[in-house]
CSV table of C-alpha atoms and ligand atoms in Angstrom, one decimal:
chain,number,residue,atom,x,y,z
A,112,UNK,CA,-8.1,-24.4,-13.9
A,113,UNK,CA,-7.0,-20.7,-12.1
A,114,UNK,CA,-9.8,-19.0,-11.7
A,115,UNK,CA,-9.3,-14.8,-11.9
A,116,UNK,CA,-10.1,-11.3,-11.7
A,117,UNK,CA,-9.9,-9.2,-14.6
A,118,UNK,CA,-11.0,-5.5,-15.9
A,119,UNK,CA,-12.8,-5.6,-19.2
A,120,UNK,CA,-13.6,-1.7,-19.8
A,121,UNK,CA,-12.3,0.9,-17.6
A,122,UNK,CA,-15.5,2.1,-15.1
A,123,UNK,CA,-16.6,1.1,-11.7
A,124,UNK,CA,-15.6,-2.6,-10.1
A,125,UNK,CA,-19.3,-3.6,-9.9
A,126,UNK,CA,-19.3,-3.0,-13.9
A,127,UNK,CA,-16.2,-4.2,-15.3
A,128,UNK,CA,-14.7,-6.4,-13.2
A,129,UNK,CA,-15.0,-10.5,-14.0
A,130,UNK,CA,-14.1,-14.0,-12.7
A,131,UNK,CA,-12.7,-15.5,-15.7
A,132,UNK,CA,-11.5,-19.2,-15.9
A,133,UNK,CA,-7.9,-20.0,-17.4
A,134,UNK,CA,-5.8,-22.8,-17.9
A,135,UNK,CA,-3.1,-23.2,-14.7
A,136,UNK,CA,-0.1,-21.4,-15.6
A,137,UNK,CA,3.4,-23.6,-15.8
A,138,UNK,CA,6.8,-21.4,-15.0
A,139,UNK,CA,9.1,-20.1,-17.5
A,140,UNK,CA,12.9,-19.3,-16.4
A,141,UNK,CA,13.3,-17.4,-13.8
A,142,UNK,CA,9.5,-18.0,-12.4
A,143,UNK,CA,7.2,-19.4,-9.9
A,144,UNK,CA,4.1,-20.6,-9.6
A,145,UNK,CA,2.1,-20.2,-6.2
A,146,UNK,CA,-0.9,-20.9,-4.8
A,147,UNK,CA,-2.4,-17.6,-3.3
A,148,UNK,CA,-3.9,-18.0,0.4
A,149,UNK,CA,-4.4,-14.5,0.8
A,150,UNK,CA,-4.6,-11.8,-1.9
A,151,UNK,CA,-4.0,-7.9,-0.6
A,152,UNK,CA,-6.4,-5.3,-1.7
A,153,UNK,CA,-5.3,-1.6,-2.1
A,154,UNK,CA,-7.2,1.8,-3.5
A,155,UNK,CA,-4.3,1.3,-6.5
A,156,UNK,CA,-6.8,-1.7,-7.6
A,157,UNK,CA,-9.7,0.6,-8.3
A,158,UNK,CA,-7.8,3.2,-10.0
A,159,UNK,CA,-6.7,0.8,-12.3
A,160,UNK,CA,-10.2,-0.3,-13.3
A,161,UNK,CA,-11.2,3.5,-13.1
A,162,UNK,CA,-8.5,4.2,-15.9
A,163,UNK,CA,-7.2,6.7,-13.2
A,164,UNK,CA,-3.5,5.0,-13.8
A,165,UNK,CA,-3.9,4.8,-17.3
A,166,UNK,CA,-6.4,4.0,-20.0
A,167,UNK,CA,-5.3,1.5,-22.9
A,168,UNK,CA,-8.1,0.1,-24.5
A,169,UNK,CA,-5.2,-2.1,-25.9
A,170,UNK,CA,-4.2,-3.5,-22.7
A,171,UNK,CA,-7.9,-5.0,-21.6
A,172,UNK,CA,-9.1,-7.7,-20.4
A,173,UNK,CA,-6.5,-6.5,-17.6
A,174,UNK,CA,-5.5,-8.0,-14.4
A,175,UNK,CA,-6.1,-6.9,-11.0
A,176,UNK,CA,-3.4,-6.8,-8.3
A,177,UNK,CA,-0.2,-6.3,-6.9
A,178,UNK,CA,0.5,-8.6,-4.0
A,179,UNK,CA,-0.5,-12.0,-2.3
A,180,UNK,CA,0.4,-14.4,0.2
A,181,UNK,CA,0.8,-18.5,-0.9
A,182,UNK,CA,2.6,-21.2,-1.3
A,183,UNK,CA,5.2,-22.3,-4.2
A,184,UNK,CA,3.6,-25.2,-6.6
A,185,UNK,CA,5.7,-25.3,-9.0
A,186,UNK,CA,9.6,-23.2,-9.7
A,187,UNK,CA,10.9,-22.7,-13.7
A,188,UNK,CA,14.6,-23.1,-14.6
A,189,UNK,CA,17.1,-20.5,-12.3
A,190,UNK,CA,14.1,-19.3,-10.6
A,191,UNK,CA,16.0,-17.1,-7.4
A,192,UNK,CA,13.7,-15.8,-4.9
A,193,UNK,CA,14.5,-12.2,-3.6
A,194,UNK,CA,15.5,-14.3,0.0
A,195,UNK,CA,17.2,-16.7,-1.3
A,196,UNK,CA,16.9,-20.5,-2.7
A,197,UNK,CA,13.4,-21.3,-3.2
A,198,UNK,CA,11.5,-25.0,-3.0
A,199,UNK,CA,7.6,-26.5,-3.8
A,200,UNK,CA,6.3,-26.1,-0.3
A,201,UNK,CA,7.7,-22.5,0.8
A,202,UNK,CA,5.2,-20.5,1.8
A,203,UNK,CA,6.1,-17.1,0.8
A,204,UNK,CA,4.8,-13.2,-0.3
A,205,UNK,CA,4.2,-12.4,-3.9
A,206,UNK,CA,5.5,-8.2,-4.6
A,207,UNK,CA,5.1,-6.9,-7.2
A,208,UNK,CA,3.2,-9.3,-8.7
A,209,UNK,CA,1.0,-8.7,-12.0
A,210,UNK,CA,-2.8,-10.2,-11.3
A,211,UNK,CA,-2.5,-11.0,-8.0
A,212,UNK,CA,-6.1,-11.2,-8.2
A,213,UNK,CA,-5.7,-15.4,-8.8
A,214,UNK,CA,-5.8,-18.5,-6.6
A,215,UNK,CA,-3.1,-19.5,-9.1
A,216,UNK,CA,-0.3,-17.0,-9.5
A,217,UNK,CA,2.6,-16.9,-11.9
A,218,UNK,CA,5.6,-14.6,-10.7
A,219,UNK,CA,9.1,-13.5,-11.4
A,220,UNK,CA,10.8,-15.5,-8.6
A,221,UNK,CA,12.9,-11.8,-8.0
A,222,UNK,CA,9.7,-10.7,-6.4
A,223,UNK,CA,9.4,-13.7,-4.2
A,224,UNK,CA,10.0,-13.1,-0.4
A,225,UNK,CA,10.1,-15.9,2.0
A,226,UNK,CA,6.8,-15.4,4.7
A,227,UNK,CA,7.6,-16.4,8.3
A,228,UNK,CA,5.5,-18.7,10.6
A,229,UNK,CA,4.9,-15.7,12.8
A,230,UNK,CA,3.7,-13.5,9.6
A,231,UNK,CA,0.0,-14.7,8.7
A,232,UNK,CA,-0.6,-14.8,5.3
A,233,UNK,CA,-3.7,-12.2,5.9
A,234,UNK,CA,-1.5,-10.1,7.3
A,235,UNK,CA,1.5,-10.2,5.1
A,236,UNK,CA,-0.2,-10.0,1.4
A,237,UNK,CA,-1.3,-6.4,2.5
A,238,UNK,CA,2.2,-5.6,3.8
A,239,UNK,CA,4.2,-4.7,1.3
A,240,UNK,CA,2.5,-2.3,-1.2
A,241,UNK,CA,1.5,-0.2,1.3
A,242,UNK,CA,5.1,-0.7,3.4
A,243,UNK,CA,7.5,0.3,0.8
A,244,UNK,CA,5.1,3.7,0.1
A,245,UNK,CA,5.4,4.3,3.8
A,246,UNK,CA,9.4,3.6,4.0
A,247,UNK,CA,9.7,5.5,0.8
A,248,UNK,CA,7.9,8.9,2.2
A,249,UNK,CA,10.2,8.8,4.9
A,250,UNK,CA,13.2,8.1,3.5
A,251,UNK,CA,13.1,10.8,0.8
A,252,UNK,CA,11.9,13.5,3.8
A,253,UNK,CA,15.1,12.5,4.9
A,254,UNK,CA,12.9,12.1,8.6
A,255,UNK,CA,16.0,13.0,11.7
A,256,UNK,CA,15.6,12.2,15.2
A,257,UNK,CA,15.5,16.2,15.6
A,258,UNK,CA,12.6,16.4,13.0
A,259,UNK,CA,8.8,17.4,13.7
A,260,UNK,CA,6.8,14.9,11.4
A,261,UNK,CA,3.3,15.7,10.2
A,262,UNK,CA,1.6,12.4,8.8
A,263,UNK,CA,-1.4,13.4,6.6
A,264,UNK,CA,-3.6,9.8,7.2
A,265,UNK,CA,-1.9,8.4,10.5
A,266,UNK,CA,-4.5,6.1,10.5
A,267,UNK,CA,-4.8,4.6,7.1
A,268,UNK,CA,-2.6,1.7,5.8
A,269,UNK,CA,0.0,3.7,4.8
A,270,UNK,CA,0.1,6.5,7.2
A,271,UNK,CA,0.2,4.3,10.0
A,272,UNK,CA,3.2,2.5,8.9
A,273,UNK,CA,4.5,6.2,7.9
A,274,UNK,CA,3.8,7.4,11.6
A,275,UNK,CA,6.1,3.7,12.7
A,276,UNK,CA,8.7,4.7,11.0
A,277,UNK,CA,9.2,8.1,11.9
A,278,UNK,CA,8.9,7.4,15.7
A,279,UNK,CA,11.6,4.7,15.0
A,280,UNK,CA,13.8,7.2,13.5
A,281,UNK,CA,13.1,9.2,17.1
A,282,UNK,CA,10.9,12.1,15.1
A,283,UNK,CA,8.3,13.5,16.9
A,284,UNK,CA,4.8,12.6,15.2
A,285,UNK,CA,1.6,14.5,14.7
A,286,UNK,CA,-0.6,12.5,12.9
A,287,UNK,CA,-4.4,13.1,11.4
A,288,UNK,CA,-7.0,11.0,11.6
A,289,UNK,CA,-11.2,10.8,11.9
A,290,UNK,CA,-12.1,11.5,15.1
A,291,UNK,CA,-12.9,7.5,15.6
A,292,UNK,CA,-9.5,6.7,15.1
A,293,UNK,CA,-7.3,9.5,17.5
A,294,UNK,CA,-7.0,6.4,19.8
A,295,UNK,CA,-5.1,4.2,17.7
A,296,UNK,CA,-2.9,6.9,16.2
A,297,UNK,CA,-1.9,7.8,20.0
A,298,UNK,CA,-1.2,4.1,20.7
A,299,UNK,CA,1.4,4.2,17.3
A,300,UNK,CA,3.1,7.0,19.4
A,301,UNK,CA,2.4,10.0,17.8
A,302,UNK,CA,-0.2,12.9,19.1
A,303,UNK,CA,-3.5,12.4,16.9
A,304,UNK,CA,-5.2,14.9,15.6
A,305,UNK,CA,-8.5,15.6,13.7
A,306,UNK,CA,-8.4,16.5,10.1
A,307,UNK,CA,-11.0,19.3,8.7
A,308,UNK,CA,-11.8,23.0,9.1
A,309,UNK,CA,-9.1,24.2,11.7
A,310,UNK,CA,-6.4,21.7,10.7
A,311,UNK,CA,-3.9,24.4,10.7
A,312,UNK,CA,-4.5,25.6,14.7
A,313,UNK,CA,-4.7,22.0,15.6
A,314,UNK,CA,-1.4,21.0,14.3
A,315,UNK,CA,0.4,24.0,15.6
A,316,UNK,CA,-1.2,23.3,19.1
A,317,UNK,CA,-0.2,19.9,18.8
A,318,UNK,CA,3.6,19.9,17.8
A,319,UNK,CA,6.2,20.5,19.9
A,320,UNK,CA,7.7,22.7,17.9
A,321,UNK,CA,7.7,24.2,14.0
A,322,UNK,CA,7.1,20.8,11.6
A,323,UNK,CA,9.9,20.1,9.6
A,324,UNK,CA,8.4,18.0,7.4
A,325,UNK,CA,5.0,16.4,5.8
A,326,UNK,CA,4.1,12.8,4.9
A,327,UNK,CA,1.3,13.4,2.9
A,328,UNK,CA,-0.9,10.2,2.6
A,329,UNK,CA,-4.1,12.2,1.7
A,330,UNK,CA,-3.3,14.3,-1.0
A,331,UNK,CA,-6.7,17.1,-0.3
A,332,UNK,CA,-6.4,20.3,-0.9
A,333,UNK,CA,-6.5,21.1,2.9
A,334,UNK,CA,-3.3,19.0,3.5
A,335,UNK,CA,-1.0,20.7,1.2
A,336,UNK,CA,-2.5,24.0,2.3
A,337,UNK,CA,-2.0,23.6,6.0
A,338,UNK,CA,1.6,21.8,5.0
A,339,UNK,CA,2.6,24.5,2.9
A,340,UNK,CA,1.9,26.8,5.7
A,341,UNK,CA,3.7,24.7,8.3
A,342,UNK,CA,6.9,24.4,6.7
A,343,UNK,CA,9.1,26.9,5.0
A,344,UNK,CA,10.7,24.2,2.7
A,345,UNK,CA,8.4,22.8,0.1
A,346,UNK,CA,10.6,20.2,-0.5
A,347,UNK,CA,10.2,18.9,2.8
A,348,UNK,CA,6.5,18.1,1.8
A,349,UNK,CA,6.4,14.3,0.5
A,350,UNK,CA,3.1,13.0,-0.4
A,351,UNK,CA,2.1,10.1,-2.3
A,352,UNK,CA,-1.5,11.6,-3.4
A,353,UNK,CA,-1.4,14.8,-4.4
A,354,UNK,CA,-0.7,14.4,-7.9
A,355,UNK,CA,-2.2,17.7,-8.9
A,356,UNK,CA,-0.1,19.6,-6.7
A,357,UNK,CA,3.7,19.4,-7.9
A,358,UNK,CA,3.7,23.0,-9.4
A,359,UNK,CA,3.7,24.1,-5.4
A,360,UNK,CA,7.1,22.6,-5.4
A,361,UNK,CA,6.0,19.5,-3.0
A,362,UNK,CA,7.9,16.2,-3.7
A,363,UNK,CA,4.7,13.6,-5.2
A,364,UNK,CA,5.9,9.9,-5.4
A,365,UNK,CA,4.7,7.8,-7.3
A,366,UNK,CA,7.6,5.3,-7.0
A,367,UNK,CA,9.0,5.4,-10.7
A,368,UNK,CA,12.3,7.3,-9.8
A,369,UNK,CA,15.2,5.2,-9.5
A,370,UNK,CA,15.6,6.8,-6.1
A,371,UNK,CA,11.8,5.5,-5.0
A,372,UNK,CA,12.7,2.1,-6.5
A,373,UNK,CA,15.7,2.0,-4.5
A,374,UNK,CA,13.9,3.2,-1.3
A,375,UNK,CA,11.0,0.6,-1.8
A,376,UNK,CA,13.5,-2.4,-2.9
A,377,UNK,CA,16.0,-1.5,0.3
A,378,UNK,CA,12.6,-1.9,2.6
A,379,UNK,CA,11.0,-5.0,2.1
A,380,UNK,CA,13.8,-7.8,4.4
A,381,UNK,CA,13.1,-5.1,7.2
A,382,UNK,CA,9.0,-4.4,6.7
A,383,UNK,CA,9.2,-8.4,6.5
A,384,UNK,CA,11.2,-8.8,9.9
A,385,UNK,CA,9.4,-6.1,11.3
A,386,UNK,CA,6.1,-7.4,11.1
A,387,UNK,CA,6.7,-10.8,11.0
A,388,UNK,CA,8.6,-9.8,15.0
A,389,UNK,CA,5.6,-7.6,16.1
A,390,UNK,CA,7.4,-4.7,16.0
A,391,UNK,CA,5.6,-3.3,13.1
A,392,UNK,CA,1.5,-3.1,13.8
A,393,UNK,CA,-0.9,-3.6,10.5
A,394,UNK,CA,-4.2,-4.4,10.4
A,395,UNK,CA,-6.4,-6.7,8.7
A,396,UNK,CA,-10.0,-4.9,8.0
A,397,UNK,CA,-12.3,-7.4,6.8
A,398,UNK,CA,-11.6,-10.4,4.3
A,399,UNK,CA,-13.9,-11.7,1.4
A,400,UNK,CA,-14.4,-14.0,-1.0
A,401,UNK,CA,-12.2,-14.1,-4.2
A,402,UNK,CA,-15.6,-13.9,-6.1
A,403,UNK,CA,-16.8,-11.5,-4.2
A,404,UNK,CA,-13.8,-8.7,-5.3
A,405,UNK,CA,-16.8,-6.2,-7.0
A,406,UNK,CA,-18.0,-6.2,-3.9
A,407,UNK,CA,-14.7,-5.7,-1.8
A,408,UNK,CA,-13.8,-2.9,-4.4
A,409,UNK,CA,-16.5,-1.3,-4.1
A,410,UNK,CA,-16.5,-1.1,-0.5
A,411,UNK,CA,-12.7,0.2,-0.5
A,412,UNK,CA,-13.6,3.2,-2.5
A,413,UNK,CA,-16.0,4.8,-0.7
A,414,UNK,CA,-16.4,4.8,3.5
A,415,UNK,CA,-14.2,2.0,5.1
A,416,UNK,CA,-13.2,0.5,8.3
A,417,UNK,CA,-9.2,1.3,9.2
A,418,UNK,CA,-7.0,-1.9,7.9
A,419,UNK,CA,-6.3,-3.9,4.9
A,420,UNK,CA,-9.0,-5.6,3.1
A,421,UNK,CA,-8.0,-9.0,1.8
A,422,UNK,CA,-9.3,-11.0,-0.7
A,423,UNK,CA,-9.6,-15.2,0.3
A,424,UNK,CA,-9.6,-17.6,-2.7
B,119,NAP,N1,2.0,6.9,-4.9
B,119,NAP,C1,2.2,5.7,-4.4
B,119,NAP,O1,3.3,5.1,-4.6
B,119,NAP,C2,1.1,5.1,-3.6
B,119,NAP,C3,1.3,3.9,-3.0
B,119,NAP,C4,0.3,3.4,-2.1
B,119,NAP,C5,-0.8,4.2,-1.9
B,119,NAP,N2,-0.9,5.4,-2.5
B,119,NAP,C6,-2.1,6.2,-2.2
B,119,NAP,O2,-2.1,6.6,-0.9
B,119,NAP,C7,-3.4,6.9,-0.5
B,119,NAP,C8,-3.7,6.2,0.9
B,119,NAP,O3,-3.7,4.8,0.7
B,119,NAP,P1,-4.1,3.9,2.0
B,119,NAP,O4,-4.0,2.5,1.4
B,119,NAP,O5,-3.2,4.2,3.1
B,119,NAP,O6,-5.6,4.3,2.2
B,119,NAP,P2,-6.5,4.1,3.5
B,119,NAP,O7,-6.0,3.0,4.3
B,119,NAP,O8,-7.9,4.1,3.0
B,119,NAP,O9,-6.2,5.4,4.4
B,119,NAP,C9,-6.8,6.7,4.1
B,119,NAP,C10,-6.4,7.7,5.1
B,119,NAP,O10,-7.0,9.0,4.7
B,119,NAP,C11,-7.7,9.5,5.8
B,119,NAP,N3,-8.8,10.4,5.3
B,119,NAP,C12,-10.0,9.9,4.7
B,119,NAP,N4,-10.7,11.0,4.3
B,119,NAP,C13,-9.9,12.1,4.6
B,119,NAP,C14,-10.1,13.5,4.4
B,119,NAP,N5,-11.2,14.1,3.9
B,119,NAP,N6,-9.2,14.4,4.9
B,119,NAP,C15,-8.0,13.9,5.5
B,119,NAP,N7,-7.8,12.5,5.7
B,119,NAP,C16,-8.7,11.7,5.2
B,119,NAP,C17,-8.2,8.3,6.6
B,119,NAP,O11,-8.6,8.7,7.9
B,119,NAP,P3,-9.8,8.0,8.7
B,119,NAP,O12,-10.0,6.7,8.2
B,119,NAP,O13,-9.3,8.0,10.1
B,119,NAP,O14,-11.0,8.9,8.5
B,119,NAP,C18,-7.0,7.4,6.5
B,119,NAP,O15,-6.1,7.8,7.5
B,119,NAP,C19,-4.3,6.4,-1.6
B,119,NAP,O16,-4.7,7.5,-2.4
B,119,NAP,C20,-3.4,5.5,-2.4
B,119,NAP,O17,-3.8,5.3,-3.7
B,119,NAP,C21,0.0,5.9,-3.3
């Protein structure tokens, strides 16, 4: 039997969310079966069970989760992995999956990735999600070697792969962070600064020169403010949380446009390659139980350490 994680009313994890039993899935065409070694957690999980990202009373019991890390059980008929022929045995990365939340997962095969010995499977089922966001902000600022870069969240998952990026191009970063984290948004290579009352001073001490343009991982009030201020083009403010500030003329992804899809799809071989060649740093947080995903959830919506948390079935 798989053994999963399901909403059954929108509200908080500790409420709504169960470990159900069902029968083990067999593959279809075009799908996989694998057995998950690592399951990647992201703040996406709990607006789903909050009903923030939609909700259908129609759609319940619903299942939690959109990546993992495992191995290939079983393979239906002309079942194509996204990196090529796939085989029982191949231990690979599950994105987008539906109800990664398993120790038994059934996926389209085009949303398999082959995992490399050097990728841990911790490390690579919180990879992706939070990856393609990251290589989607700074592809649609259009991020220039000339540019000035402020990262909104240079420490959190996805600003930190946001802040990799942009120093790649050869932008210069300024990042914010808490004040326990300016250290490790240094070390990514861009200059840290604290977030709060001030913001505005700090950043224009901070930069080089005028920001040109805003990845926006945080999506406050004070953010957009001080970005808004910062740069003369609105459009050159990307953010993927500030869903109640569009009207200001900001660019807000949510990765629906076929331009996002494309910039997320294009990103994965590389994000994979990256990581996988220790170019690309991510962290792993803390790691729990599969049963114990109230708990974890719980956890990730309020005060948290700086990395991923995983889920271990
Ligand atoms: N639209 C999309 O396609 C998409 C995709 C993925 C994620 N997201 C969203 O992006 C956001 C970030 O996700 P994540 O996984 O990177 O989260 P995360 O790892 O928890 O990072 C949160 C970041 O926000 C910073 N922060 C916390 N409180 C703050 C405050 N009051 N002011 C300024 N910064 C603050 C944290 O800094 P410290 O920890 O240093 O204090 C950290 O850098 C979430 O809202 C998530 O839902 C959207």
């Amino acid at each position: 039997m798989a053994h999963k994680l399901v909403v059954t009313a929108y509200g908080e994890p500790a409420d709504v969310v169960r470990l159900i039993e069902a029968p083990d899935p067999t593959p279809g065409p075009g799908q996989v079966v694998v057995a998950t070694r690592a399951i990647g957690m992201n703040p996406a999980d709990v607006k789903t069970i909050r009903g923030q990202m939609g909700a259908d009373e129609s759609r319940l019991p619903l299942p939690l989760g959109f990546e993992a890390a495992g191995v290939v059980t079983a393979i239906g008929e002309h079942a194509h992995s996204a990196s090529g022929p796939i085989s029982v045995g191949d231990d690979v990365i599950v994105y987008r999956a539906v109800g990664a939340y398993t120790d038994v997962l059934l996926a389209d095969a085009t949303a398999v990735h082959h995992r490399p010995s050097t990728l841990d499977a911790e490390h690579a089922a919180g990879l992706l999600l939070v990856g393609v966001t990251a290589a989607d902000l700074v592809a649609t600022a259009a991020v220039q070697p000339s540019d000035v870069v402020l990262v909104h969240g240079g420490s959190g998952a996805v600003g930190s792969i946001a802040v990799q990026l942009a120093v790649s191009v050869g932008a210069t970063v300024v990042a914010t962070a808490g004040a326990a984290n300016q250290d490790h948004v240094a070390a990514l290579g861009a200059t840290p600064v604290v977030y709060g009352e001030g913001l505005l001073d700090r950043v224009r001490t901070a930069a080089t020169g005028p920001v040109t343009a805003v990845l926006d991982t945080v999506g406050t009030d004070e953010a957009i403010d001080v970005s808004l201020q910062l740069v003369d083009n609105p459009g050159k403010i990307v953010s993927v949380a500030a869903f109640g500030r569009a009207a200001d003329g900001i660019v807000v992804l949510n990765g629906s446009t076929p331009q996002s899809k494309q910039n997320r799809a294009a990103a994965i071989d590389d994000l994979i390659a990256d990581a996988a060649a220790g170019r690309l740093a991510t962290e792993v947080a803390k790691t729990f139980p599969l049963a114990d995903a109230p708990t974890a959830l719980t956890e990730l919506a309020t005060t948290h350490p700086r990395g991923k948390f995983v889920l271990l079935p």
